[in-house]
Amino acid sequence: MTERTFVMVKPDGVQRGLIGEIIARFEDRGLKLVGAKLMRIDQALAEEHYAEHTDKPFFEDLTDFITSGPVLAMVWEGQDAIAQVRTMMGATDPAESAPGTIRGDFGLDMGRNVIHGSDTEPGSAEREIELFFDEEELEDYERIDEAWLYE
Ligand code: UDP
C-alpha cells in the first residue's frame, strides 16, 4: 500500500552533517520525497509533537533538545513507507540498533538518536504530517524509476 510518513533529521543529525547521507538512504531505497523544510521547532510544537510522552521523565530533556537547533522535516512516500522507514531507522536506542540502520550506524546514545520517523500506530503519520506541513507544501509527482521499482 502506498503511504506517506513523517521523517525528521533531529538537531544532532543536522549539526553532524548527516542530512545528505540520510536523504540518500531513503532515495536509494526508492522512497519518494514529497515535502521538506529546514526549520526550528518552537516549544509549543515540540510539546504537541511529543504529546504522548508528556508524563515521561525524559520529556523536558527531549523538548529542550528538539528545539535546540534546526531540524529537517520531511515527508516520504512509497510502498509501506511507514514501516520501511522505521526499519531503516533502527531501534529507539542506538545502542540496541543493528548496524546498517541509521541509528545503528550514526548514534550511540538514546537522547541523541539522529532521526525521527512516524510510528506504525494507525493515524500517527497523518497526524505528524499535518502538524508540520500544509497540504500545498507537499508535491504529487511520479519518479521516473517507479515503473522499475514496483511490479
Ligand atoms: N527518548 C529518550 N529517553 C527514553 C525514551 C525516548 O530520550 O527513555 C527520546 C528519544 O529521542 C526518542 C524520543 O524520545 O527518539 C521519542 O521516543 P519514542 O519512544 O517515541 O521513540 P521513537 O519513536 O523515536 O523511536
Short mmCIF file of N, CA and C and ligand atoms in Angstrom, two decimals:
data_model
loop_
_atom_site.label_atom_id
_atom_site.label_comp_id
_atom_site.label_asym_id
_atom_site.label_seq_id
_atom_site.Cartn_x
_atom_site.Cartn_y
_atom_site.Cartn_z
N MET A 1 0.84 -1.19 0.00
CA MET A 1 0.00 0.00 0.00
C MET A 1 0.89 1.25 0.00
N THR A 2 0.56 2.21 -0.85
CA THR A 2 1.32 3.46 -0.88
C THR A 2 0.96 4.30 0.34
N GLU A 3 1.98 4.73 1.06
CA GLU A 3 1.77 5.51 2.28
C GLU A 3 2.71 6.71 2.29
N ARG A 4 2.35 7.68 3.11
CA ARG A 4 3.25 8.80 3.40
C ARG A 4 3.63 8.74 4.88
N THR A 5 4.88 9.08 5.16
CA THR A 5 5.33 9.10 6.55
C THR A 5 6.13 10.36 6.83
N PHE A 6 6.08 10.79 8.09
CA PHE A 6 6.81 11.98 8.50
C PHE A 6 8.17 11.57 9.06
N VAL A 7 9.21 12.22 8.55
CA VAL A 7 10.58 11.91 8.96
C VAL A 7 11.28 13.22 9.30
N MET A 8 12.11 13.19 10.32
CA MET A 8 12.82 14.43 10.69
C MET A 8 14.26 14.09 11.07
N VAL A 9 15.20 14.82 10.44
CA VAL A 9 16.58 14.76 10.92
C VAL A 9 16.63 15.70 12.12
N LYS A 10 16.95 15.14 13.27
CA LYS A 10 16.93 15.90 14.53
C LYS A 10 18.12 16.87 14.60
N PRO A 11 18.13 17.78 15.57
CA PRO A 11 19.21 18.78 15.63
C PRO A 11 20.62 18.17 15.64
N ASP A 12 20.80 17.02 16.26
CA ASP A 12 22.14 16.39 16.27
C ASP A 12 22.54 15.93 14.87
N GLY A 13 21.57 15.41 14.11
CA GLY A 13 21.85 14.96 12.75
C GLY A 13 22.20 16.13 11.83
N VAL A 14 21.49 17.25 12.01
CA VAL A 14 21.79 18.45 11.21
C VAL A 14 23.20 18.94 11.55
N GLN A 15 23.49 19.07 12.86
CA GLN A 15 24.80 19.59 13.28
C GLN A 15 25.93 18.68 12.85
N ARG A 16 25.68 17.39 12.77
CA ARG A 16 26.74 16.44 12.42
C ARG A 16 26.87 16.22 10.91
N GLY A 17 26.11 16.98 10.14
CA GLY A 17 26.26 16.91 8.69
C GLY A 17 25.73 15.62 8.09
N LEU A 18 24.67 15.08 8.69
CA LEU A 18 24.16 13.79 8.23
C LEU A 18 22.95 13.90 7.29
N ILE A 19 22.53 15.14 6.99
CA ILE A 19 21.33 15.31 6.15
C ILE A 19 21.47 14.57 4.82
N GLY A 20 22.57 14.80 4.12
CA GLY A 20 22.75 14.20 2.79
C GLY A 20 22.75 12.68 2.85
N GLU A 21 23.47 12.14 3.82
CA GLU A 21 23.56 10.69 4.00
C GLU A 21 22.17 10.07 4.25
N ILE A 22 21.40 10.74 5.08
CA ILE A 22 20.08 10.20 5.44
C ILE A 22 19.13 10.28 4.24
N ILE A 23 19.11 11.42 3.56
CA ILE A 23 18.26 11.55 2.37
C ILE A 23 18.66 10.50 1.33
N ALA A 24 19.96 10.31 1.15
CA ALA A 24 20.44 9.36 0.14
C ALA A 24 19.92 7.95 0.42
N ARG A 25 19.89 7.58 1.69
CA ARG A 25 19.42 6.22 2.02
C ARG A 25 17.97 6.01 1.60
N PHE A 26 17.13 7.02 1.88
CA PHE A 26 15.71 6.87 1.52
C PHE A 26 15.52 6.94 0.00
N GLU A 27 16.25 7.84 -0.64
CA GLU A 27 16.16 7.93 -2.11
C GLU A 27 16.61 6.64 -2.76
N ASP A 28 17.74 6.11 -2.29
CA ASP A 28 18.28 4.88 -2.88
C ASP A 28 17.30 3.72 -2.72
N ARG A 29 16.59 3.71 -1.62
CA ARG A 29 15.64 2.64 -1.36
C ARG A 29 14.48 2.67 -2.34
N GLY A 30 14.23 3.87 -2.89
CA GLY A 30 13.11 4.03 -3.83
C GLY A 30 11.97 4.86 -3.27
N LEU A 31 12.13 5.30 -2.01
CA LEU A 31 11.09 6.17 -1.45
C LEU A 31 11.15 7.53 -2.14
N LYS A 32 10.03 8.21 -2.15
CA LYS A 32 9.91 9.48 -2.88
C LYS A 32 9.73 10.63 -1.90
N LEU A 33 10.58 11.65 -2.04
CA LEU A 33 10.47 12.83 -1.18
C LEU A 33 9.34 13.71 -1.70
N VAL A 34 8.33 13.95 -0.86
CA VAL A 34 7.21 14.78 -1.32
C VAL A 34 7.10 16.11 -0.57
N GLY A 35 7.95 16.28 0.46
CA GLY A 35 7.97 17.56 1.18
C GLY A 35 9.21 17.64 2.04
N ALA A 36 9.76 18.86 2.18
CA ALA A 36 10.95 19.02 3.02
C ALA A 36 11.12 20.47 3.40
N LYS A 37 11.50 20.70 4.66
CA LYS A 37 11.89 22.07 5.04
C LYS A 37 12.81 22.05 6.26
N LEU A 38 13.82 22.92 6.19
CA LEU A 38 14.70 23.15 7.33
C LEU A 38 14.00 24.16 8.22
N MET A 39 13.82 23.85 9.47
CA MET A 39 13.03 24.71 10.34
C MET A 39 13.47 24.58 11.79
N ARG A 40 13.03 25.53 12.59
CA ARG A 40 13.28 25.49 14.03
C ARG A 40 11.95 25.15 14.70
N ILE A 41 11.92 24.12 15.52
CA ILE A 41 10.71 23.73 16.24
C ILE A 41 10.60 24.60 17.49
N ASP A 42 9.43 25.23 17.67
CA ASP A 42 9.28 26.01 18.91
C ASP A 42 8.72 25.11 20.02
N GLN A 43 8.67 25.65 21.23
CA GLN A 43 8.28 24.86 22.40
C GLN A 43 6.89 24.24 22.23
N ALA A 44 5.95 25.05 21.70
CA ALA A 44 4.56 24.57 21.57
C ALA A 44 4.50 23.38 20.59
N LEU A 45 5.20 23.49 19.48
CA LEU A 45 5.19 22.39 18.50
C LEU A 45 5.89 21.16 19.08
N ALA A 46 6.96 21.37 19.81
CA ALA A 46 7.68 20.24 20.42
C ALA A 46 6.75 19.50 21.38
N GLU A 47 6.00 20.26 22.18
CA GLU A 47 5.11 19.63 23.17
C GLU A 47 3.97 18.89 22.48
N GLU A 48 3.49 19.44 21.37
CA GLU A 48 2.40 18.78 20.65
C GLU A 48 2.91 17.52 19.92
N HIS A 49 4.05 17.66 19.29
CA HIS A 49 4.62 16.52 18.55
C HIS A 49 4.87 15.34 19.49
N TYR A 50 5.40 15.64 20.69
CA TYR A 50 5.74 14.57 21.63
C TYR A 50 4.69 14.45 22.75
N ALA A 51 3.45 14.81 22.46
CA ALA A 51 2.39 14.83 23.49
C ALA A 51 2.27 13.49 24.22
N GLU A 52 2.47 12.38 23.51
CA GLU A 52 2.31 11.06 24.16
C GLU A 52 3.34 10.85 25.27
N HIS A 53 4.40 11.66 25.28
CA HIS A 53 5.47 11.49 26.28
C HIS A 53 5.43 12.54 27.40
N THR A 54 4.35 13.34 27.44
CA THR A 54 4.27 14.46 28.40
C THR A 54 4.64 14.05 29.82
N ASP A 55 4.21 12.89 30.24
CA ASP A 55 4.43 12.49 31.63
C ASP A 55 5.72 11.70 31.85
N LYS A 56 6.49 11.52 30.82
CA LYS A 56 7.73 10.73 30.96
C LYS A 56 8.85 11.56 31.59
N PRO A 57 9.75 10.89 32.31
CA PRO A 57 10.84 11.63 32.96
C PRO A 57 11.78 12.32 31.96
N PHE A 58 11.83 11.84 30.73
CA PHE A 58 12.75 12.43 29.75
C PHE A 58 12.11 13.55 28.92
N PHE A 59 10.84 13.89 29.23
CA PHE A 59 10.10 14.81 28.37
C PHE A 59 10.78 16.18 28.24
N GLU A 60 11.22 16.74 29.37
CA GLU A 60 11.81 18.09 29.32
C GLU A 60 13.13 18.08 28.54
N ASP A 61 13.96 17.08 28.79
CA ASP A 61 15.22 16.97 28.04
C ASP A 61 14.94 16.82 26.55
N LEU A 62 13.89 16.04 26.24
CA LEU A 62 13.55 15.79 24.84
C LEU A 62 13.09 17.07 24.15
N THR A 63 12.21 17.83 24.79
CA THR A 63 11.72 19.06 24.15
C THR A 63 12.83 20.12 24.10
N ASP A 64 13.70 20.16 25.13
CA ASP A 64 14.86 21.09 25.09
C ASP A 64 15.74 20.75 23.90
N PHE A 65 16.00 19.46 23.73
CA PHE A 65 16.88 19.01 22.65
C PHE A 65 16.29 19.29 21.27
N ILE A 66 15.02 18.97 21.10
CA ILE A 66 14.42 19.05 19.75
C ILE A 66 14.24 20.51 19.31
N THR A 67 14.22 21.44 20.29
CA THR A 67 14.11 22.87 19.97
C THR A 67 15.48 23.56 19.94
N SER A 68 16.56 22.81 20.13
CA SER A 68 17.88 23.42 20.35
C SER A 68 18.59 23.86 19.07
N GLY A 69 18.09 23.45 17.92
CA GLY A 69 18.72 23.83 16.66
C GLY A 69 17.82 23.43 15.53
N PRO A 70 18.18 23.79 14.31
CA PRO A 70 17.33 23.45 13.17
C PRO A 70 17.18 21.95 12.96
N VAL A 71 16.01 21.58 12.45
CA VAL A 71 15.74 20.19 12.07
C VAL A 71 15.37 20.19 10.59
N LEU A 72 15.49 19.04 9.94
CA LEU A 72 14.98 18.90 8.57
C LEU A 72 13.73 18.04 8.63
N ALA A 73 12.58 18.69 8.43
CA ALA A 73 11.30 17.97 8.43
C ALA A 73 11.01 17.51 7.00
N MET A 74 10.58 16.25 6.87
CA MET A 74 10.34 15.70 5.53
C MET A 74 9.12 14.80 5.52
N VAL A 75 8.56 14.63 4.32
CA VAL A 75 7.54 13.61 4.11
C VAL A 75 8.04 12.71 2.98
N TRP A 76 8.07 11.41 3.24
CA TRP A 76 8.49 10.41 2.26
C TRP A 76 7.32 9.51 1.93
N GLU A 77 7.23 9.13 0.65
CA GLU A 77 6.10 8.32 0.16
C GLU A 77 6.61 7.05 -0.51
N GLY A 78 5.86 5.98 -0.36
CA GLY A 78 6.21 4.74 -1.05
C GLY A 78 5.43 3.58 -0.48
N GLN A 79 5.69 2.40 -1.04
CA GLN A 79 5.01 1.19 -0.60
C GLN A 79 5.41 0.87 0.84
N ASP A 80 4.42 0.78 1.72
CA ASP A 80 4.66 0.51 3.15
C ASP A 80 5.71 1.45 3.74
N ALA A 81 5.66 2.71 3.35
CA ALA A 81 6.70 3.67 3.73
C ALA A 81 6.86 3.81 5.25
N ILE A 82 5.75 3.72 5.99
CA ILE A 82 5.84 3.97 7.43
C ILE A 82 6.71 2.90 8.10
N ALA A 83 6.38 1.64 7.84
CA ALA A 83 7.15 0.55 8.46
C ALA A 83 8.56 0.46 7.88
N GLN A 84 8.71 0.71 6.59
CA GLN A 84 10.04 0.61 5.98
C GLN A 84 10.99 1.65 6.57
N VAL A 85 10.49 2.86 6.77
CA VAL A 85 11.34 3.90 7.38
C VAL A 85 11.71 3.51 8.80
N ARG A 86 10.75 2.98 9.55
CA ARG A 86 11.06 2.55 10.93
C ARG A 86 12.15 1.49 10.93
N THR A 87 12.06 0.56 10.01
CA THR A 87 13.09 -0.49 9.93
C THR A 87 14.45 0.12 9.58
N MET A 88 14.46 1.05 8.65
CA MET A 88 15.72 1.67 8.24
C MET A 88 16.31 2.55 9.35
N MET A 89 15.45 3.10 10.23
CA MET A 89 15.93 3.94 11.35
C MET A 89 16.61 3.12 12.43
N GLY A 90 16.13 1.92 12.69
CA GLY A 90 16.63 1.11 13.81
C GLY A 90 15.87 1.38 15.09
N ALA A 91 16.31 0.75 16.17
CA ALA A 91 15.62 0.86 17.46
C ALA A 91 15.75 2.28 18.03
N THR A 92 14.83 2.63 18.94
CA THR A 92 14.88 3.96 19.56
C THR A 92 16.24 4.22 20.19
N ASP A 93 16.79 3.22 20.86
CA ASP A 93 18.11 3.38 21.49
C ASP A 93 19.19 2.93 20.50
N PRO A 94 20.03 3.85 20.05
CA PRO A 94 21.07 3.48 19.08
C PRO A 94 21.95 2.33 19.55
N ALA A 95 22.10 2.20 20.86
CA ALA A 95 22.92 1.11 21.40
C ALA A 95 22.32 -0.25 21.10
N GLU A 96 21.01 -0.26 20.86
CA GLU A 96 20.30 -1.51 20.56
C GLU A 96 20.03 -1.67 19.05
N SER A 97 20.43 -0.67 18.27
CA SER A 97 20.11 -0.68 16.84
C SER A 97 21.12 -1.49 16.06
N ALA A 98 20.63 -2.24 15.09
CA ALA A 98 21.53 -3.07 14.27
C ALA A 98 22.39 -2.20 13.38
N PRO A 99 23.65 -2.59 13.18
CA PRO A 99 24.47 -1.94 12.15
C PRO A 99 23.73 -2.00 10.82
N GLY A 100 23.86 -0.94 10.04
CA GLY A 100 23.13 -0.89 8.78
C GLY A 100 21.88 -0.03 8.89
N THR A 101 21.40 0.15 10.12
CA THR A 101 20.30 1.10 10.32
C THR A 101 20.90 2.48 10.56
N ILE A 102 20.06 3.51 10.41
CA ILE A 102 20.58 4.88 10.57
C ILE A 102 21.05 5.11 12.01
N ARG A 103 20.23 4.74 12.98
CA ARG A 103 20.66 4.94 14.38
C ARG A 103 21.82 4.01 14.73
N GLY A 104 21.81 2.81 14.16
CA GLY A 104 22.88 1.85 14.44
C GLY A 104 24.20 2.25 13.81
N ASP A 105 24.15 3.05 12.77
CA ASP A 105 25.39 3.48 12.11
C ASP A 105 25.87 4.85 12.60
N PHE A 106 24.94 5.68 13.10
CA PHE A 106 25.33 7.06 13.40
C PHE A 106 25.09 7.49 14.84
N GLY A 107 24.62 6.62 15.71
CA GLY A 107 24.32 7.06 17.07
C GLY A 107 24.87 6.11 18.12
N LEU A 108 24.95 6.64 19.34
CA LEU A 108 25.40 5.83 20.48
C LEU A 108 24.48 5.99 21.68
N ASP A 109 23.73 7.12 21.71
CA ASP A 109 23.02 7.49 22.92
C ASP A 109 21.54 7.73 22.64
N MET A 110 20.68 7.24 23.52
CA MET A 110 19.22 7.34 23.36
C MET A 110 18.75 8.78 23.12
N GLY A 111 19.30 9.72 23.85
CA GLY A 111 18.86 11.12 23.75
C GLY A 111 19.46 11.86 22.57
N ARG A 112 20.28 11.19 21.77
CA ARG A 112 20.87 11.81 20.57
C ARG A 112 20.80 10.78 19.45
N ASN A 113 19.56 10.47 19.05
CA ASN A 113 19.40 9.35 18.11
C ASN A 113 19.10 9.77 16.68
N VAL A 114 19.47 11.02 16.33
CA VAL A 114 19.66 11.46 14.95
C VAL A 114 18.39 11.68 14.12
N ILE A 115 17.42 10.81 14.29
CA ILE A 115 16.28 10.83 13.35
C ILE A 115 14.99 10.47 14.05
N HIS A 116 13.91 11.07 13.54
CA HIS A 116 12.55 10.69 13.96
C HIS A 116 11.81 10.16 12.74
N GLY A 117 10.99 9.15 12.93
CA GLY A 117 10.08 8.69 11.89
C GLY A 117 8.78 8.27 12.55
N SER A 118 7.66 8.54 11.88
CA SER A 118 6.35 8.21 12.47
C SER A 118 6.29 6.74 12.84
N ASP A 119 5.62 6.45 13.95
CA ASP A 119 5.44 5.03 14.32
C ASP A 119 4.27 4.45 13.54
N THR A 120 4.08 3.14 13.67
CA THR A 120 3.11 2.44 12.82
C THR A 120 1.70 2.41 13.40
N GLU A 121 1.49 3.11 14.52
CA GLU A 121 0.12 3.22 15.06
C GLU A 121 -0.77 3.89 14.00
N PRO A 122 -1.98 3.37 13.77
CA PRO A 122 -2.85 4.00 12.77
C PRO A 122 -3.05 5.49 13.08
N GLY A 123 -2.88 6.31 12.07
CA GLY A 123 -3.12 7.75 12.23
C GLY A 123 -1.91 8.56 12.66
N SER A 124 -0.86 7.91 13.15
CA SER A 124 0.32 8.64 13.64
C SER A 124 0.98 9.47 12.56
N ALA A 125 1.26 8.83 11.42
CA ALA A 125 1.97 9.53 10.34
C ALA A 125 1.13 10.70 9.83
N GLU A 126 -0.15 10.45 9.65
CA GLU A 126 -1.04 11.50 9.15
C GLU A 126 -1.07 12.70 10.10
N ARG A 127 -1.16 12.40 11.40
CA ARG A 127 -1.19 13.47 12.40
C ARG A 127 0.09 14.29 12.35
N GLU A 128 1.23 13.62 12.26
CA GLU A 128 2.51 14.33 12.27
C GLU A 128 2.72 15.13 10.98
N ILE A 129 2.31 14.56 9.85
CA ILE A 129 2.43 15.30 8.59
C ILE A 129 1.61 16.59 8.67
N GLU A 130 0.39 16.49 9.19
CA GLU A 130 -0.48 17.67 9.29
C GLU A 130 0.07 18.70 10.27
N LEU A 131 0.77 18.21 11.29
CA LEU A 131 1.34 19.11 12.29
C LEU A 131 2.47 19.96 11.69
N PHE A 132 3.21 19.40 10.77
CA PHE A 132 4.40 20.08 10.24
C PHE A 132 4.21 20.68 8.85
N PHE A 133 3.25 20.20 8.08
CA PHE A 133 3.13 20.65 6.68
C PHE A 133 1.69 21.03 6.34
N ASP A 134 1.57 22.11 5.53
CA ASP A 134 0.29 22.42 4.89
C ASP A 134 0.21 21.57 3.62
N GLU A 135 -1.02 21.27 3.20
CA GLU A 135 -1.21 20.42 2.03
C GLU A 135 -0.44 20.93 0.81
N GLU A 136 -0.42 22.28 0.63
CA GLU A 136 0.23 22.84 -0.58
C GLU A 136 1.76 22.76 -0.52
N GLU A 137 2.30 22.37 0.62
CA GLU A 137 3.76 22.18 0.72
C GLU A 137 4.18 20.77 0.30
N LEU A 138 3.22 19.92 0.00
CA LEU A 138 3.52 18.54 -0.40
C LEU A 138 3.29 18.38 -1.89
N GLU A 139 4.22 17.74 -2.56
CA GLU A 139 4.19 17.60 -4.02
C GLU A 139 3.67 16.22 -4.43
N ASP A 140 2.76 16.24 -5.41
CA ASP A 140 2.32 14.99 -6.06
C ASP A 140 3.06 14.87 -7.37
N TYR A 141 3.88 13.84 -7.53
CA TYR A 141 4.58 13.66 -8.81
C TYR A 141 5.02 12.21 -8.92
N GLU A 142 5.41 11.83 -10.13
CA GLU A 142 5.92 10.47 -10.32
C GLU A 142 7.41 10.50 -10.46
N ARG A 143 8.09 9.59 -9.78
CA ARG A 143 9.52 9.42 -10.02
C ARG A 143 9.72 8.61 -11.28
N ILE A 144 10.76 8.93 -12.03
CA ILE A 144 10.96 8.32 -13.33
C ILE A 144 11.21 6.81 -13.23
N ASP A 145 11.69 6.36 -12.03
CA ASP A 145 12.02 4.93 -11.89
C ASP A 145 10.88 4.11 -11.29
N GLU A 146 9.71 4.72 -11.09
CA GLU A 146 8.64 3.99 -10.40
C GLU A 146 8.23 2.71 -11.12
N ALA A 147 8.24 2.74 -12.45
CA ALA A 147 7.84 1.55 -13.21
C ALA A 147 8.82 0.40 -12.97
N TRP A 148 10.03 0.71 -12.52
CA TRP A 148 11.05 -0.31 -12.28
C TRP A 148 11.18 -0.67 -10.81
N LEU A 149 10.58 0.13 -9.97
CA LEU A 149 10.61 -0.13 -8.53
C LEU A 149 9.48 -1.05 -8.10
N TYR A 150 8.36 -0.89 -8.79
CA TYR A 150 7.15 -1.62 -8.40
C TYR A 150 6.70 -2.55 -9.52
N GLU A 151 6.25 -3.73 -9.14
CA GLU A 151 5.81 -4.72 -10.12
C GLU A 151 4.46 -4.32 -10.72
N1 UDP B 1 13.72 9.14 24.44
C1 UDP B 1 14.62 9.39 25.44
N2 UDP B 1 14.66 8.51 26.51
C2 UDP B 1 13.85 7.42 26.59
C3 UDP B 1 12.93 7.18 25.54
C4 UDP B 1 12.88 8.07 24.48
O1 UDP B 1 15.36 10.35 25.40
O2 UDP B 1 13.94 6.66 27.57
C5 UDP B 1 13.63 10.09 23.31
C6 UDP B 1 14.35 9.56 22.06
O3 UDP B 1 14.99 10.68 21.44
C7 UDP B 1 13.19 9.07 21.21
C8 UDP B 1 12.07 10.05 21.58
O4 UDP B 1 12.28 10.30 22.97
O5 UDP B 1 13.50 9.12 19.83
C9 UDP B 1 10.69 9.55 21.35
O6 UDP B 1 10.54 8.29 21.95
P1 UDP B 1 9.75 7.11 21.22
O7 UDP B 1 9.54 6.04 22.23
O8 UDP B 1 8.56 7.70 20.53
O9 UDP B 1 10.81 6.55 20.18
P2 UDP B 1 10.97 6.70 18.60
O10 UDP B 1 9.61 6.62 18.01
O11 UDP B 1 11.67 8.00 18.35
O12 UDP B 1 11.85 5.52 18.22
#
